[in-house]
Structures are given as structure tokens and as C-alpha cells.
Short mmCIF file of C-alpha atoms in Angstrom, two decimals:
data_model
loop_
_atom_site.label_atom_id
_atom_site.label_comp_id
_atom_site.label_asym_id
_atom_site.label_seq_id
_atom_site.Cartn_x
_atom_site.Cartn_y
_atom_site.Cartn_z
CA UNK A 1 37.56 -23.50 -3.99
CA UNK A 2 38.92 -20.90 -6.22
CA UNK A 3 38.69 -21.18 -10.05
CA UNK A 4 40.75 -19.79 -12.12
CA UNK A 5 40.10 -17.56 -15.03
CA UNK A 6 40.49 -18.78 -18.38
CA UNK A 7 40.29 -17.49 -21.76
CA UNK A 8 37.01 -17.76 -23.69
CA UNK A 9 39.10 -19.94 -26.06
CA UNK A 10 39.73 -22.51 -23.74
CA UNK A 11 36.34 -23.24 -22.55
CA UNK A 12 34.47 -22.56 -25.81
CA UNK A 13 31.57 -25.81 -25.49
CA UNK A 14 31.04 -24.51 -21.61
CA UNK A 15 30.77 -20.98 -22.86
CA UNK A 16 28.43 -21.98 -25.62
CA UNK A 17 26.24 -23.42 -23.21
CA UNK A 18 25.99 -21.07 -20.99
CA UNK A 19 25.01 -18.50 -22.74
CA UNK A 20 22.61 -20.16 -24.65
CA UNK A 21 21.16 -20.91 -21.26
CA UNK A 22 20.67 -16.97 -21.07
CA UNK A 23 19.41 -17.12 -24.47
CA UNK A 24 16.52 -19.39 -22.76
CA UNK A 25 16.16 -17.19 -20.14
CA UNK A 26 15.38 -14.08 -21.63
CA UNK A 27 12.92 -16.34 -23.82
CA UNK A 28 11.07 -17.38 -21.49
CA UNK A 29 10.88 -14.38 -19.23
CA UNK A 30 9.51 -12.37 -22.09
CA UNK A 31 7.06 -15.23 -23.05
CA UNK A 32 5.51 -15.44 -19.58
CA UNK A 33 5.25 -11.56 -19.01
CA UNK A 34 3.63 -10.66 -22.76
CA UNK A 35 0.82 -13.30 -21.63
CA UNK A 36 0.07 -11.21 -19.33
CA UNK A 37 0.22 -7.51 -20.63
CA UNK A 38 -2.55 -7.34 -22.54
CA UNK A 39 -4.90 -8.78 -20.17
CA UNK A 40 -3.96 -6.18 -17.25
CA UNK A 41 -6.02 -3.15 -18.31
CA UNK A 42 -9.27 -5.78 -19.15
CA UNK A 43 -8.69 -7.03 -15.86
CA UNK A 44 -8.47 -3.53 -13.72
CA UNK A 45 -11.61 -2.50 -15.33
CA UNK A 46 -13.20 -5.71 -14.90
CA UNK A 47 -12.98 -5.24 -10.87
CA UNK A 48 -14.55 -1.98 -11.07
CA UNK A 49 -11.55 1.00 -11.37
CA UNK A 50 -12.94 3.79 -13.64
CA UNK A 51 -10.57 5.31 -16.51
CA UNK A 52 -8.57 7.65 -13.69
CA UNK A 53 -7.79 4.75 -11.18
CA UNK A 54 -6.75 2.11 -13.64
CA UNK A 55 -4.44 4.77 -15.47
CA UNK A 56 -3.18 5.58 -12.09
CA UNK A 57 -2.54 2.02 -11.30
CA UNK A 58 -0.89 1.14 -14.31
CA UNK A 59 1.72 3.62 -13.98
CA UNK A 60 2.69 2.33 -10.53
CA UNK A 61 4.84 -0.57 -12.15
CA UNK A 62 6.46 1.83 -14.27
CA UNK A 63 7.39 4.36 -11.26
CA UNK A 64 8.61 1.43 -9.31
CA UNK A 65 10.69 0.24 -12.50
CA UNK A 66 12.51 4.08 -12.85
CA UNK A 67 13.84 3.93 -9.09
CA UNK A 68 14.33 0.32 -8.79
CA UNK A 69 16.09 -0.16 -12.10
CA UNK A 70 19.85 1.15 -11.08
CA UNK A 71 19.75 0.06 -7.27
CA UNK A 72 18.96 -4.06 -8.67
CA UNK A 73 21.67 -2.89 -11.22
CA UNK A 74 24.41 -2.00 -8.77
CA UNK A 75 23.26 -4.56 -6.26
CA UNK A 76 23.72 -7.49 -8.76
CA UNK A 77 27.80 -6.04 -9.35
CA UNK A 78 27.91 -6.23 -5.47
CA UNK A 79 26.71 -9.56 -4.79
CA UNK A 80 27.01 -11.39 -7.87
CA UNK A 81 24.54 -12.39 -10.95
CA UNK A 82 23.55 -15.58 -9.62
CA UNK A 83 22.47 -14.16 -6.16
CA UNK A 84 20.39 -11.38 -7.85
CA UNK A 85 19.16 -13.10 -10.63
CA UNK A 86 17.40 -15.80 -8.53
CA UNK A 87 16.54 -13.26 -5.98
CA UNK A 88 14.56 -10.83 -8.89
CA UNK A 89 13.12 -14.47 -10.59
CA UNK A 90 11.38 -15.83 -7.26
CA UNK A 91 10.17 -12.33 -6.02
CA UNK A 92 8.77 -12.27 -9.53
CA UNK A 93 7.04 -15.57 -9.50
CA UNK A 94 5.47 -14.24 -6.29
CA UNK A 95 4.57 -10.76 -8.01
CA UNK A 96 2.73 -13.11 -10.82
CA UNK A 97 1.51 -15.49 -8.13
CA UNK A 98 -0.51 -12.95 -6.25
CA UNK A 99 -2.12 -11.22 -9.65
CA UNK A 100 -3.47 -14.98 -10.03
CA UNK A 101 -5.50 -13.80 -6.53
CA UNK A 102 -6.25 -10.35 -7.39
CA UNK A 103 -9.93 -10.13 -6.95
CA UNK A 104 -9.93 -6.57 -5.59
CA UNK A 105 -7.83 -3.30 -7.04
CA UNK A 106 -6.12 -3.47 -3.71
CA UNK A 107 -4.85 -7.02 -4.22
CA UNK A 108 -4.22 -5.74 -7.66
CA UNK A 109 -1.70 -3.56 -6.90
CA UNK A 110 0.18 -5.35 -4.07
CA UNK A 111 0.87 -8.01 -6.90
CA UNK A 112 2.27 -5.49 -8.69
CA UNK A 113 4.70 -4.30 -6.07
CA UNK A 114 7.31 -6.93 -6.06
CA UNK A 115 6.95 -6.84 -9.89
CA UNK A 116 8.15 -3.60 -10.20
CA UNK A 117 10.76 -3.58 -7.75
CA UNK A 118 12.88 -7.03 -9.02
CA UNK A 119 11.73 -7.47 -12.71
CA UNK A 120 14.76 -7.01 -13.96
CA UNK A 121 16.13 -10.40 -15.16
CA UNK A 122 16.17 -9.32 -18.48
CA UNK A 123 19.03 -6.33 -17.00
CA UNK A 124 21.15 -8.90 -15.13
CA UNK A 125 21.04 -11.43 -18.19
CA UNK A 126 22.78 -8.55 -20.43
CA UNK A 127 25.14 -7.86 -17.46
CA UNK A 128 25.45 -11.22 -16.87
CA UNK A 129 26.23 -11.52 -20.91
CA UNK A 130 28.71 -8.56 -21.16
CA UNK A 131 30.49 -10.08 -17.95
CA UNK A 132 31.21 -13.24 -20.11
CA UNK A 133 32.62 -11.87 -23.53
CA UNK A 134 34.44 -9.89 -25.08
CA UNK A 135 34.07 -6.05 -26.27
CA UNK A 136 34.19 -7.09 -29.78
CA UNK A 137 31.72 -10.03 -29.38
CA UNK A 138 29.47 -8.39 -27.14
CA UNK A 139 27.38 -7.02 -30.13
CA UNK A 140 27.09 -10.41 -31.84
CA UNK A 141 25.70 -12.25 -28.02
CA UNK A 142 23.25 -9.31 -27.41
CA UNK A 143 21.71 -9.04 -30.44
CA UNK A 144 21.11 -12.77 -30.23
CA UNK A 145 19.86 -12.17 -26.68
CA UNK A 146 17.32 -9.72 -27.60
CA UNK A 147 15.91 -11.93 -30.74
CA UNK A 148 15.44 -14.76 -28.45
CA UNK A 149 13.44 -12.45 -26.27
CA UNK A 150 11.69 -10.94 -28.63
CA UNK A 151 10.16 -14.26 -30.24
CA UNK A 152 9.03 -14.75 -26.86
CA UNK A 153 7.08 -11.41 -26.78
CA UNK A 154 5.42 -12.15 -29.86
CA UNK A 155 4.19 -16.17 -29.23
CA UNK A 156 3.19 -15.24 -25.41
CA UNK A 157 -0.18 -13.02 -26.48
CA UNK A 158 -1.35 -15.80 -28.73
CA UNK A 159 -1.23 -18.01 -25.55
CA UNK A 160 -2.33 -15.61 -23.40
CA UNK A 161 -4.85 -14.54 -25.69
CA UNK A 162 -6.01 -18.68 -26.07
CA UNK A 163 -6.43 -19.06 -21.93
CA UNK A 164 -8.63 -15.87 -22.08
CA UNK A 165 -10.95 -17.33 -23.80
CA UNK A 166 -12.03 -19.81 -21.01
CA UNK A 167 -13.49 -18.85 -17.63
CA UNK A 168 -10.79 -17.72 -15.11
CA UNK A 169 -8.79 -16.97 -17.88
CA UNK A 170 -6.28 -13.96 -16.31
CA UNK A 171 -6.01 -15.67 -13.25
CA UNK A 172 -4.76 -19.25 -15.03
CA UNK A 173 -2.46 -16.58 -17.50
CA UNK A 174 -0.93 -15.68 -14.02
CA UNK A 175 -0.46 -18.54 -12.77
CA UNK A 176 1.18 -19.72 -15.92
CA UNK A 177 3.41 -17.00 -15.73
CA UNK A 178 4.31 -17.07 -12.39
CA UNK A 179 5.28 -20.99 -12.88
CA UNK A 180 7.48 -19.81 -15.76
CA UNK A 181 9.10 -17.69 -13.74
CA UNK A 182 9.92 -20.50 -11.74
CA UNK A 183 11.01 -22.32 -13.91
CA UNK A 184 13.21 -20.36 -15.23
CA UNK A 185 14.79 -19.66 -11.22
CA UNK A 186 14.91 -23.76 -11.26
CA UNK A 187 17.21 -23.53 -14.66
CA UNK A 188 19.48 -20.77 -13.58
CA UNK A 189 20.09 -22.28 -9.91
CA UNK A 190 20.99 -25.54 -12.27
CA UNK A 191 23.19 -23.73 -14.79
CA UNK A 192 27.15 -25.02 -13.54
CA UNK A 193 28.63 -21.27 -12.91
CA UNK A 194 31.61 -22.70 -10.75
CA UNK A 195 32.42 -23.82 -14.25
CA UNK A 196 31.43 -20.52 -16.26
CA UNK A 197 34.30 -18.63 -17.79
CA UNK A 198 35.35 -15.55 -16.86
CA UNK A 199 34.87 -12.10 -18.62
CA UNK A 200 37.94 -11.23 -20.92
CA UNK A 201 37.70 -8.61 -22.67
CA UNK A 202 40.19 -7.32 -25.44
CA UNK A 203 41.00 -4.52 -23.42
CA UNK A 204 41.00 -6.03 -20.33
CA UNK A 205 44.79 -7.27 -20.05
CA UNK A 206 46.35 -4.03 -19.88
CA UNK A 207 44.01 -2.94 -17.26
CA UNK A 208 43.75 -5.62 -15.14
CA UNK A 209 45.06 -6.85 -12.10
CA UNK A 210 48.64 -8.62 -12.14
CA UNK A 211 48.51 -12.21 -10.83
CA UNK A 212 50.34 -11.24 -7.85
CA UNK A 213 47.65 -8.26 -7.11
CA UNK A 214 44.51 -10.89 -7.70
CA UNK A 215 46.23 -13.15 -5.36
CA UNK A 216 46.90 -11.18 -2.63
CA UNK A 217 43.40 -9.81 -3.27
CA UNK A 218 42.13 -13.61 -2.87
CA UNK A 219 44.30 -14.04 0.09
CA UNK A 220 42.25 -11.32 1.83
CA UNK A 221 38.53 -12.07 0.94
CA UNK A 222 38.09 -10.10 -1.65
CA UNK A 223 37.52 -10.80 -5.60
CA UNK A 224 37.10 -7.03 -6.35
CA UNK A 225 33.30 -7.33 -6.00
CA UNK A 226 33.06 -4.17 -4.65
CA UNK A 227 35.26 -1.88 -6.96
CA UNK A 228 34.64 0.09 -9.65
CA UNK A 229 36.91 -0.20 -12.89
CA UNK A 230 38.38 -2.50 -14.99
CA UNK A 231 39.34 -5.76 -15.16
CA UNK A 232 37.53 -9.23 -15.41
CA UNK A 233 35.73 -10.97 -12.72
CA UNK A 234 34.70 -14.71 -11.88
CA UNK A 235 30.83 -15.44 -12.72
CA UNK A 236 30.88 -18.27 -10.75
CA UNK A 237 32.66 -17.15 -7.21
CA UNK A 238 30.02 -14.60 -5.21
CA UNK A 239 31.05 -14.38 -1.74
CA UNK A 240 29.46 -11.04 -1.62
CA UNK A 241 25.75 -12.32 -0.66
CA UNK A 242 27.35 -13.33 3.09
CA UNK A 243 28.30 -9.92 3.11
CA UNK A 244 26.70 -6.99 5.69
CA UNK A 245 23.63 -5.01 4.71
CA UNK A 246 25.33 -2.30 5.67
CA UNK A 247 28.60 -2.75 3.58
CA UNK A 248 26.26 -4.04 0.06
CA UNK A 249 24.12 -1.09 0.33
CA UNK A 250 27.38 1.47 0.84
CA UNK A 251 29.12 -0.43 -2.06
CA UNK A 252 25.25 0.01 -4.10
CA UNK A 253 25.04 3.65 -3.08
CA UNK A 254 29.13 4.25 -4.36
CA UNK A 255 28.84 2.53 -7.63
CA UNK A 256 25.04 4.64 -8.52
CA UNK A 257 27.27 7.83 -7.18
CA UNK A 258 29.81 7.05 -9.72
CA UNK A 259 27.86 6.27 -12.73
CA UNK A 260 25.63 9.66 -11.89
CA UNK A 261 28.68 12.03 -11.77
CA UNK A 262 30.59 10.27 -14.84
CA UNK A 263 30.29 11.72 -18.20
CA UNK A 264 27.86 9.97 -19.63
CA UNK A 265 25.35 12.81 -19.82
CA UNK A 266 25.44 12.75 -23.63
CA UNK A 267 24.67 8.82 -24.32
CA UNK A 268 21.73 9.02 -21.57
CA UNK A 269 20.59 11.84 -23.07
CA UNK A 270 20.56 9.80 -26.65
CA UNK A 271 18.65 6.70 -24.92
CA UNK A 272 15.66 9.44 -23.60
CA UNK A 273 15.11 11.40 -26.69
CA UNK A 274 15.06 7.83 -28.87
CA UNK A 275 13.00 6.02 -26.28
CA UNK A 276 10.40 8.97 -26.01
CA UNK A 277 10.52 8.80 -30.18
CA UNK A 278 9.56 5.11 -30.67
CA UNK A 279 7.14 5.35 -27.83
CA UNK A 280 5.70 8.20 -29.84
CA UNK A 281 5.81 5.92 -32.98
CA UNK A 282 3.78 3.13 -31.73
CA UNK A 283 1.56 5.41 -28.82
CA UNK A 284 -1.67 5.96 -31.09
CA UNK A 285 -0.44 3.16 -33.78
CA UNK A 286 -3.83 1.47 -34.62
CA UNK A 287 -5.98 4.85 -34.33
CA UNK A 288 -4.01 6.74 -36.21
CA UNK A 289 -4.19 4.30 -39.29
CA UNK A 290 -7.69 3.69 -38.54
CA UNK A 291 -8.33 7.13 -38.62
CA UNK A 292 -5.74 8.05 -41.92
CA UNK A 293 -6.69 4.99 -43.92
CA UNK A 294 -9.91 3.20 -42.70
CA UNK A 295 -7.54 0.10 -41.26
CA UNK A 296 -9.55 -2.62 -39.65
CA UNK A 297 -8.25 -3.59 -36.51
CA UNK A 298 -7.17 -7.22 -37.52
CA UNK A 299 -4.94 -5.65 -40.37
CA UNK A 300 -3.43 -3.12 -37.86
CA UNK A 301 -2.77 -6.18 -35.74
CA UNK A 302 -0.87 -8.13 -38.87
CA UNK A 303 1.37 -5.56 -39.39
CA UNK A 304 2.42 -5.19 -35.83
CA UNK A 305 3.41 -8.60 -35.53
CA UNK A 306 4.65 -8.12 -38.54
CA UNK A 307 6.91 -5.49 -37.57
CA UNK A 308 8.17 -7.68 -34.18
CA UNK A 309 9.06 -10.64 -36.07
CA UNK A 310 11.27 -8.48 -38.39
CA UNK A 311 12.59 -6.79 -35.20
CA UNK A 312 13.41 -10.15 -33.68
CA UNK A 313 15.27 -11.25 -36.60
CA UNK A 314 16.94 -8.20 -36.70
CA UNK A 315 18.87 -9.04 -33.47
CA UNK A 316 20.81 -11.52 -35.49
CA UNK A 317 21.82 -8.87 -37.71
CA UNK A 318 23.42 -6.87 -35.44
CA UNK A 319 26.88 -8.67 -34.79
CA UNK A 320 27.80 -8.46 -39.08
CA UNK A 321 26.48 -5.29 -38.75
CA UNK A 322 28.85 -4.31 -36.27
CA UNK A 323 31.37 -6.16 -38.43
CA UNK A 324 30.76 -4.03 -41.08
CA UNK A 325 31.61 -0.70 -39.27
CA UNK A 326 34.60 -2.29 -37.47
CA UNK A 327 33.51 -2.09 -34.29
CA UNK A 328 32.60 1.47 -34.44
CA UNK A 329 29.36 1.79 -31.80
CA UNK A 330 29.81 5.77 -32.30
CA UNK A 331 29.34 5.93 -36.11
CA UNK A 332 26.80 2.72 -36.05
CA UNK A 333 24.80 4.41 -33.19
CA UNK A 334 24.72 7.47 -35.47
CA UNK A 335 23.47 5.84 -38.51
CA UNK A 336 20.94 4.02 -36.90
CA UNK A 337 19.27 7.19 -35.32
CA UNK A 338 19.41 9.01 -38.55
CA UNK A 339 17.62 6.01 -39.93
CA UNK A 340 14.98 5.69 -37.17
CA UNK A 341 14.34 9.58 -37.77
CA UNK A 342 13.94 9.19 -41.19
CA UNK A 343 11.49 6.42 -41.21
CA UNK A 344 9.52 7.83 -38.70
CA UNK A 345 9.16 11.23 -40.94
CA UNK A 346 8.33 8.98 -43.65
CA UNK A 347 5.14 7.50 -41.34
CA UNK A 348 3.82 10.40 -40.39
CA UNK A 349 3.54 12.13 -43.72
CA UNK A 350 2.70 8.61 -45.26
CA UNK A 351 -0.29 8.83 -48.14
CA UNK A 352 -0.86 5.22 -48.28
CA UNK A 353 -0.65 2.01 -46.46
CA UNK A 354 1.78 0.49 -48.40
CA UNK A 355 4.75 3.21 -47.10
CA UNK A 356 3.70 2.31 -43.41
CA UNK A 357 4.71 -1.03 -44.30
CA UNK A 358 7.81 0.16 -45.75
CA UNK A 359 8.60 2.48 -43.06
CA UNK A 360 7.58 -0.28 -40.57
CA UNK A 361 9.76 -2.89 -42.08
CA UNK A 362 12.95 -0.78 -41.72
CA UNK A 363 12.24 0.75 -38.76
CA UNK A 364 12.05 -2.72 -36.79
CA UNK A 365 15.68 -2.51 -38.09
CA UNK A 366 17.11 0.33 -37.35
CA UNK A 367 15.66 0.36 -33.56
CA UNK A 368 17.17 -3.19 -32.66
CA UNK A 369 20.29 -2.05 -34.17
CA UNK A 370 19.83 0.95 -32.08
CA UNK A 371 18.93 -0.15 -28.91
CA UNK A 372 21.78 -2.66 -28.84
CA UNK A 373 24.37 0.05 -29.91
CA UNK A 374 22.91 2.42 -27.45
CA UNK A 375 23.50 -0.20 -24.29
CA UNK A 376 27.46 -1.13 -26.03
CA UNK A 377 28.10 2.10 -25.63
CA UNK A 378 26.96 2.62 -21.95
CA UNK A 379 28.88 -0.30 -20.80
CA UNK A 380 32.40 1.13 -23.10
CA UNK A 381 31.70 4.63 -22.02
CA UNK A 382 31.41 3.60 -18.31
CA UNK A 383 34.84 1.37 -18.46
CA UNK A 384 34.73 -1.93 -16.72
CA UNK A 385 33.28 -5.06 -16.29
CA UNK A 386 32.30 -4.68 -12.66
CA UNK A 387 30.05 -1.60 -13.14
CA UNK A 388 28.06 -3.32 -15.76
CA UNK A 389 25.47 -4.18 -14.00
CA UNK A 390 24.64 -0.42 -12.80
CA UNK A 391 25.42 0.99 -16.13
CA UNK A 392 22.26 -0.76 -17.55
CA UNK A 393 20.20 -0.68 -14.61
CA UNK A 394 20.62 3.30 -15.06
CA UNK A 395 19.69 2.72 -18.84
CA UNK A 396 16.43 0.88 -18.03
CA UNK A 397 15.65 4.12 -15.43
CA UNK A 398 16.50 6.05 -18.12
CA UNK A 399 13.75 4.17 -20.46
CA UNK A 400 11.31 4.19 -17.48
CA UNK A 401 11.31 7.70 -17.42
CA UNK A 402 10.42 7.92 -21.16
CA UNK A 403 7.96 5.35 -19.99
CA UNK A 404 5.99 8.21 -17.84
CA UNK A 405 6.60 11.16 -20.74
CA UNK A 406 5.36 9.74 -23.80
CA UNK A 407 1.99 9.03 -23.01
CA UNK A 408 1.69 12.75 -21.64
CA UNK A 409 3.26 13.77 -24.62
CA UNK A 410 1.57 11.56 -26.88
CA UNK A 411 -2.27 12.88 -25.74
CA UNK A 412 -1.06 16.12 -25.82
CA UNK A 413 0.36 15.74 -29.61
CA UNK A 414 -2.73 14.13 -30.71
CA UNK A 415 -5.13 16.78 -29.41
CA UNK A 416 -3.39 18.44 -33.08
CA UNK A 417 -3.38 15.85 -35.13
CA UNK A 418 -3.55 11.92 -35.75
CA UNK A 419 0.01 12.42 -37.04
CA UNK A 420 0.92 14.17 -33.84
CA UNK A 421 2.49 11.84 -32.10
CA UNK A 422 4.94 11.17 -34.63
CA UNK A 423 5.62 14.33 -35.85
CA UNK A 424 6.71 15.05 -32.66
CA UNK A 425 8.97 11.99 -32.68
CA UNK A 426 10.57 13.18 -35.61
CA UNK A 427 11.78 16.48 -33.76
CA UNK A 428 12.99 14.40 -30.61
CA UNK A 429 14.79 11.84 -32.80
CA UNK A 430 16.18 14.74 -34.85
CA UNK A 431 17.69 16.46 -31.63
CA UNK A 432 19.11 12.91 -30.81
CA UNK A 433 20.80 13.18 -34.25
CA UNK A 434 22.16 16.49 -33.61
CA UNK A 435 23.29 15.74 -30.22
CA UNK A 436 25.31 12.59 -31.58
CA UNK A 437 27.04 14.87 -34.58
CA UNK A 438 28.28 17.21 -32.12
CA UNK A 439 29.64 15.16 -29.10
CA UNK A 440 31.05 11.93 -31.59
CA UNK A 441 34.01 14.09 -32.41
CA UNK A 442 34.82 14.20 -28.53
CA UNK A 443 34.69 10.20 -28.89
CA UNK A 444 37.17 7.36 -30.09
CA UNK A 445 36.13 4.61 -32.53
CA UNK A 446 35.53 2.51 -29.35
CA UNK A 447 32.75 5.03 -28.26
CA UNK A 448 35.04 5.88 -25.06
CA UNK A 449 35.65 9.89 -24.21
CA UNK A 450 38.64 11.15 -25.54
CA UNK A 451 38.70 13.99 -22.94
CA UNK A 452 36.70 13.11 -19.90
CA UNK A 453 36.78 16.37 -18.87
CA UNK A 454 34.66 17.92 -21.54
#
């Protein structure tokens, strides 16, 4: 039966709910996967790869992650957040499943297959997020989002670290992880989404359909699944899973088509350069202060979790934040990245420990605040609720690829100097900077292009 839409003012307790369901979600899927992290390269070594093979190995999740990242993107605006979002959580749970069996680097690496190709709950959760509020509030709900992920990423090593210590301890970390996974499939199939409000956006009711058009459109099949553009969409109605093959992979392949030739160059560009930047902040972290200031490991590893539990707290900053500037993603976005170059200038020329903790303090800051500006502005620039999905699965290809450059560039930067890495962070994050200053006056204070043809 068809539901229809309603304002987010109407529904708010249902609203509420749901998305602190997501909030859930993204805690939990972060919890499970940082159990696992920093057990992987113990483990590869452990069944017998030398240096070479287990490097090669652990780049195959984040190869599969930069061409699997738009196509789960697009596919979940084609057939619907609930469809994909269960489909990338149980393919996940198996991904974790079989790492609990990995005896052999063979095994090891077909576990890590269907990992890399559907972990991307994280990506439909923020689609999933935008497609349920507003422009204006859409700062305020991710920012939460990503602090309720991040506190996961912090308490999961402690865990993980805990079931270590006992025999079988990877494999039981797996196993917990793949049953957390599953889990947190069993809690989304639950959630009531024939009940979950609809998208409205701000903008949304001078470019959406007119009643008569979305009835006529219902009349013949179609809730505008398939389209590019404008206009909110019912979370809880996905007849696109019954669908062809054929026709969800030709609406996939149109959507990626039209996010790759829009004019979005500019804000991709920004994600790269800033993603490379941090990467390059944190590559050689514990050496470098090691080697500058004679840092024991254990202190090195207080001030990192330091530094996450100021970035996780930071999420909830980011909606008065956005307050602040009035909505303006451009000039936050700016700010942010100006701040994020500074600090890291300020880390690598450092003389004592006490500015790394001052640097590292803010800098949890101003990348939260960045990295939730930087994904705002993807889904304004792009225009529309129905192409969210693909707008951030091309952002997290985007970050993949960063993924695969920084460590190149990070040994490359620290064959010069502990302060390499950074240094050259500095002149990425400064050509991020300089890119913003010169396209922002092409913008509007919504981040949108004033002249798409430049």
C-alpha cells in the first residue's frame, strides 16, 4: 500500500527513532570492524606472507573499495536503502565469517573479497540520513552520525585487543565481528520503514513533483527510483529490487555517467588533496615522535586516542557550527581546510611535545568539521535526493584512491625526513586552500554552482 509523504514535523517521535536507529548502526559497524584492523597485518604474517605479499594483500581491500564504492552507491538509489543495506550487512558478515577460517593466505584473501566489494553500510547510512532530512539539518544528523561511529572505532581495539590475548584470539575477533554484523542486518530488517518519513528538504517544494505528476507516476509503477534530480522520495516503498538486472545495472551505469560528467571536478578535487594530507599526518605518527622526541610507544598510543575521542565529540559540534556560518558549507569548508593546513604546519615544525598535543587537539576538530562539510557539499553540488547515494559512493572512491597514494607518498617523503610526511601534507592541504579561494566565488552560499558551465 502506498504511504504518503509527510513533513518531518508531523512524524517527529518516528523520525527520532529512526535515525537514532542509524545512529546504532554506524556504532556498531565501526565497533565490530576496528576489532579487527589491527589484528590483520599480525595475522598475515603469522601464516607465513613475507613483507611484499602481506603489503600486497592488504591493499586488495582498498582496490576493491575504489571501484566498488560508486557502483553500491548508485545501486542503493536504484533499488532502495533497505535492499542494499541488508544486502552489503550479510555479505559482510560472510566476509568476517570466513577471516574466522582463514588458516592459509589464500583463505585470507577470499575473506576479504566480499569485504571489499559491499562494506559500505557506513555510505548507505549517510544516504540513507540525507534522504530523511532536511538541507539545513543535514549537518546537525551527520555530525551526530559520525560521533556515534567514531566512539565505536575507539572502544572496538580495546576489545579486540582483550580477545587477542587468549588462544584463537583473531579467529574469535572475527567471529565476533561477523555476528555484529548480523546483528546489526537483524536491527535494520526490524526498523518499521513503511512508517519512515520521507525526505523534505527546504528546497525540495519548488522542485518537486506536483501531486498530480507523483500520482500518475504511482499509477504507472514507478516512484522515480530511477531518475536523477530533485525531489523527495519514500524510504520505506522499494519496488525497485523486483526489478531486471538488466534495467538496475543501466539505471547504475546512467546515474555514475552523470555524476562523472557533472561539475563537480573542483569539490572531488578538495576531498583528494585533504584525504592524501591527513593520511600524511597520521602515516609515520608514532615514528616520527619517537624519532623527534624519544616518545615511548604507550604515550604515542594516549595521545592518539586522545585525539579520536576529541574527534568523536567533535561531530556534535558540527550542526552549531554550521549554525554559526548560516548554513554556508562554502565558507565553513574553507575555514576548516585553512585550519587543518595550519595545524598540520604547526606539527611538523613542532619543537616539543606539548605543541603536538596542541596541534592534535585542534586538528581532530577541524577534520570532522571538514569531512562532514566536504560530503554536504557533494550531495548540494550534485542536486537531489535520489542521486545521493552515488554522490557519496564516488566520495568514498575518491578517499580510496588517496588510500593507495599516501603510503607511496608517505615512504617516499620520509626517505628526507621524519617530518616528511607532513611537510608534504602541508603543500597538498595548501593547494586545497588555494583551489577553494579561487572556485568559491563561482559558488552560492548554498555551495551550489552559480554557472554550471564554468
Amino acid at each position: 500500500m502506498y504511504h504518503s509523504k509527510c513533513s518531518i514535523f508531523q512524524r517527529p517521535l518516528r523520525q527520532t527513532r529512526f535515525i537514532q536507529c542509524m545512529y546504532v548502526v554506524g556504532f556498531m559497524d565501526l565497533f565490530g570492524v576496528s576489532m579487527i584492523i589491527p589484528l590483520l597485518s599480525h595475522h598475515v604474517k603469522s601464516l607465513g606472507a613475507s613483507p611484499t605479499v602481506a603489503g600486497i594483500v592488504g591493499s586488495t581491500y582498498g582496490i576493491l573499495q575504489l571501484f566498488s564504492s560508486t557502483v553500491i552507491g548508485s545501486w542503493s538509489d536504484v533499488v532502495g536503502r533497505r535492499y542494499s543495506l541488508l544486502t552489503c550487512l550479510l555479505l559482510s558478515t560472510l566476509g568476517y565469517a570466513l577471516l574466522g577460517l582463514s588458516t592459509s593466505i589464500v583463505l585470507f584473501v577470499v575473506a576479504r573479497i566480499p569485504v571489499g566489494l559491499f562494506k559500505h553500510s557506513l555510505s548507505i547510512c549517510r544516504a540513507l540520513l540525507s534522504d530523511l532530512v532536511s538541507e539545513t539539518e543535514r549537518p546537525l544528523v551527520m555530525g551526530h552520525f559520525n560521533a556515534a561511529s567514531s566512539v565505536g572505532f575507539i572502544l572496538g581495539p580495546v576489545v579486540g585487543g582483550y580477545l587477542t590475548e587468549h588462544e584463537g584470539g583473531f579467529y574469535t575477533s572475527s567471529f565476533v565481528c561477523a555476528a555484529i554484523f548480523l546483528l546489526n542486518a537483524g536491527l535494520v530488517w526490524m526498523l518499521p520503514w513503511s512508517d519512515a518519513p520521507s525526505r523534505t528538504d527546504a528546497n525540495a517544494n519548488s522542485n518537486s513533483e506536483s501531486p498530480d505528476t507523483a500520482k500518475r507516476s504511482r499509477q504507472n509503477g514507478s516512484d522515480g527510483a530511477n531518475h536523477i534530480g530533485p525531489g523527495p522520495g519514500l524510504v520505506g516503498r522499494d519496488p525497485s529490487p523486483l526489478q531486471p538486472a538488466w534495467r538496475q545495472l543501466s539505471s547504475v551505469l546512467l546515474r555514475i555517467r552523470t555524476v562523472a560528467s557533472s561539475d563537480m571536478w573542483d569539490v572531488f578535487l578538495v576531498r583528494l588533496l585533504m584525504a592524501v594530507a591527513i593520511m600524511l599526518y597520521y602515516s609515520n605518527f608514532s615514528l616520527a615522535l619517537e624519532e623527534r622526541f624519544a616518545l615511548k610507544p604507550k604515550v604515542t598510543g594516549y595521545l592518539i586516542s586522545y585525539s579520536s575521542t576529541l574527534g568523536a565529540l567533535a561531530g556534535c559540534l558540527v550542526g552549531p557550527v554550521t549554525k554559526l556560518y548560516r548554513n554556508d558549507m562554502s565558507a565553513l569548508l574553507l575555514h576548516s581546510t585553512m585550519l587543518t593546513c595550519s595545524l598540520i604546519f604547526l606539527y611538523a615544525t613542532a619543537p616539543s611535545v606539548w605543541q603536538v598535543l596542541l596541534t592534535s587537539t585542534f586538528f581532530a576538530i577541524s577534520t570532522t568539521i571538514g569531512r562532514t562539510c566536504i560530503t554536504d557539499l557533494e550531495l548540494r553540488r550534485g542536486g537531489g535526493a535520489r542521486a545521493s547515494g552515488t554522490l557519496i559512493g564516488a566520495g568514498q572512491s575518491v578517499t580510496a584512491v588517496g588510500r593507495v597514494l599516501a603510503p607511496l607518498l608517505s615512504g617516499l617523503a620520509q626517505e628526507v625526513s621524519p617530518c616528511g610526511p607532513p611537510a608534504l601534507g602541508v603543500v597538498l592541504a595548501l593547494a586545497a586552500v588555494l583551489l577553494l579561494l579561487i572556485r568559491m566565488p563561482k559558488w552560492d552560499s548554498k555551495g551550489k554552482a552559480k554557472n554550471p558551465k564554468l
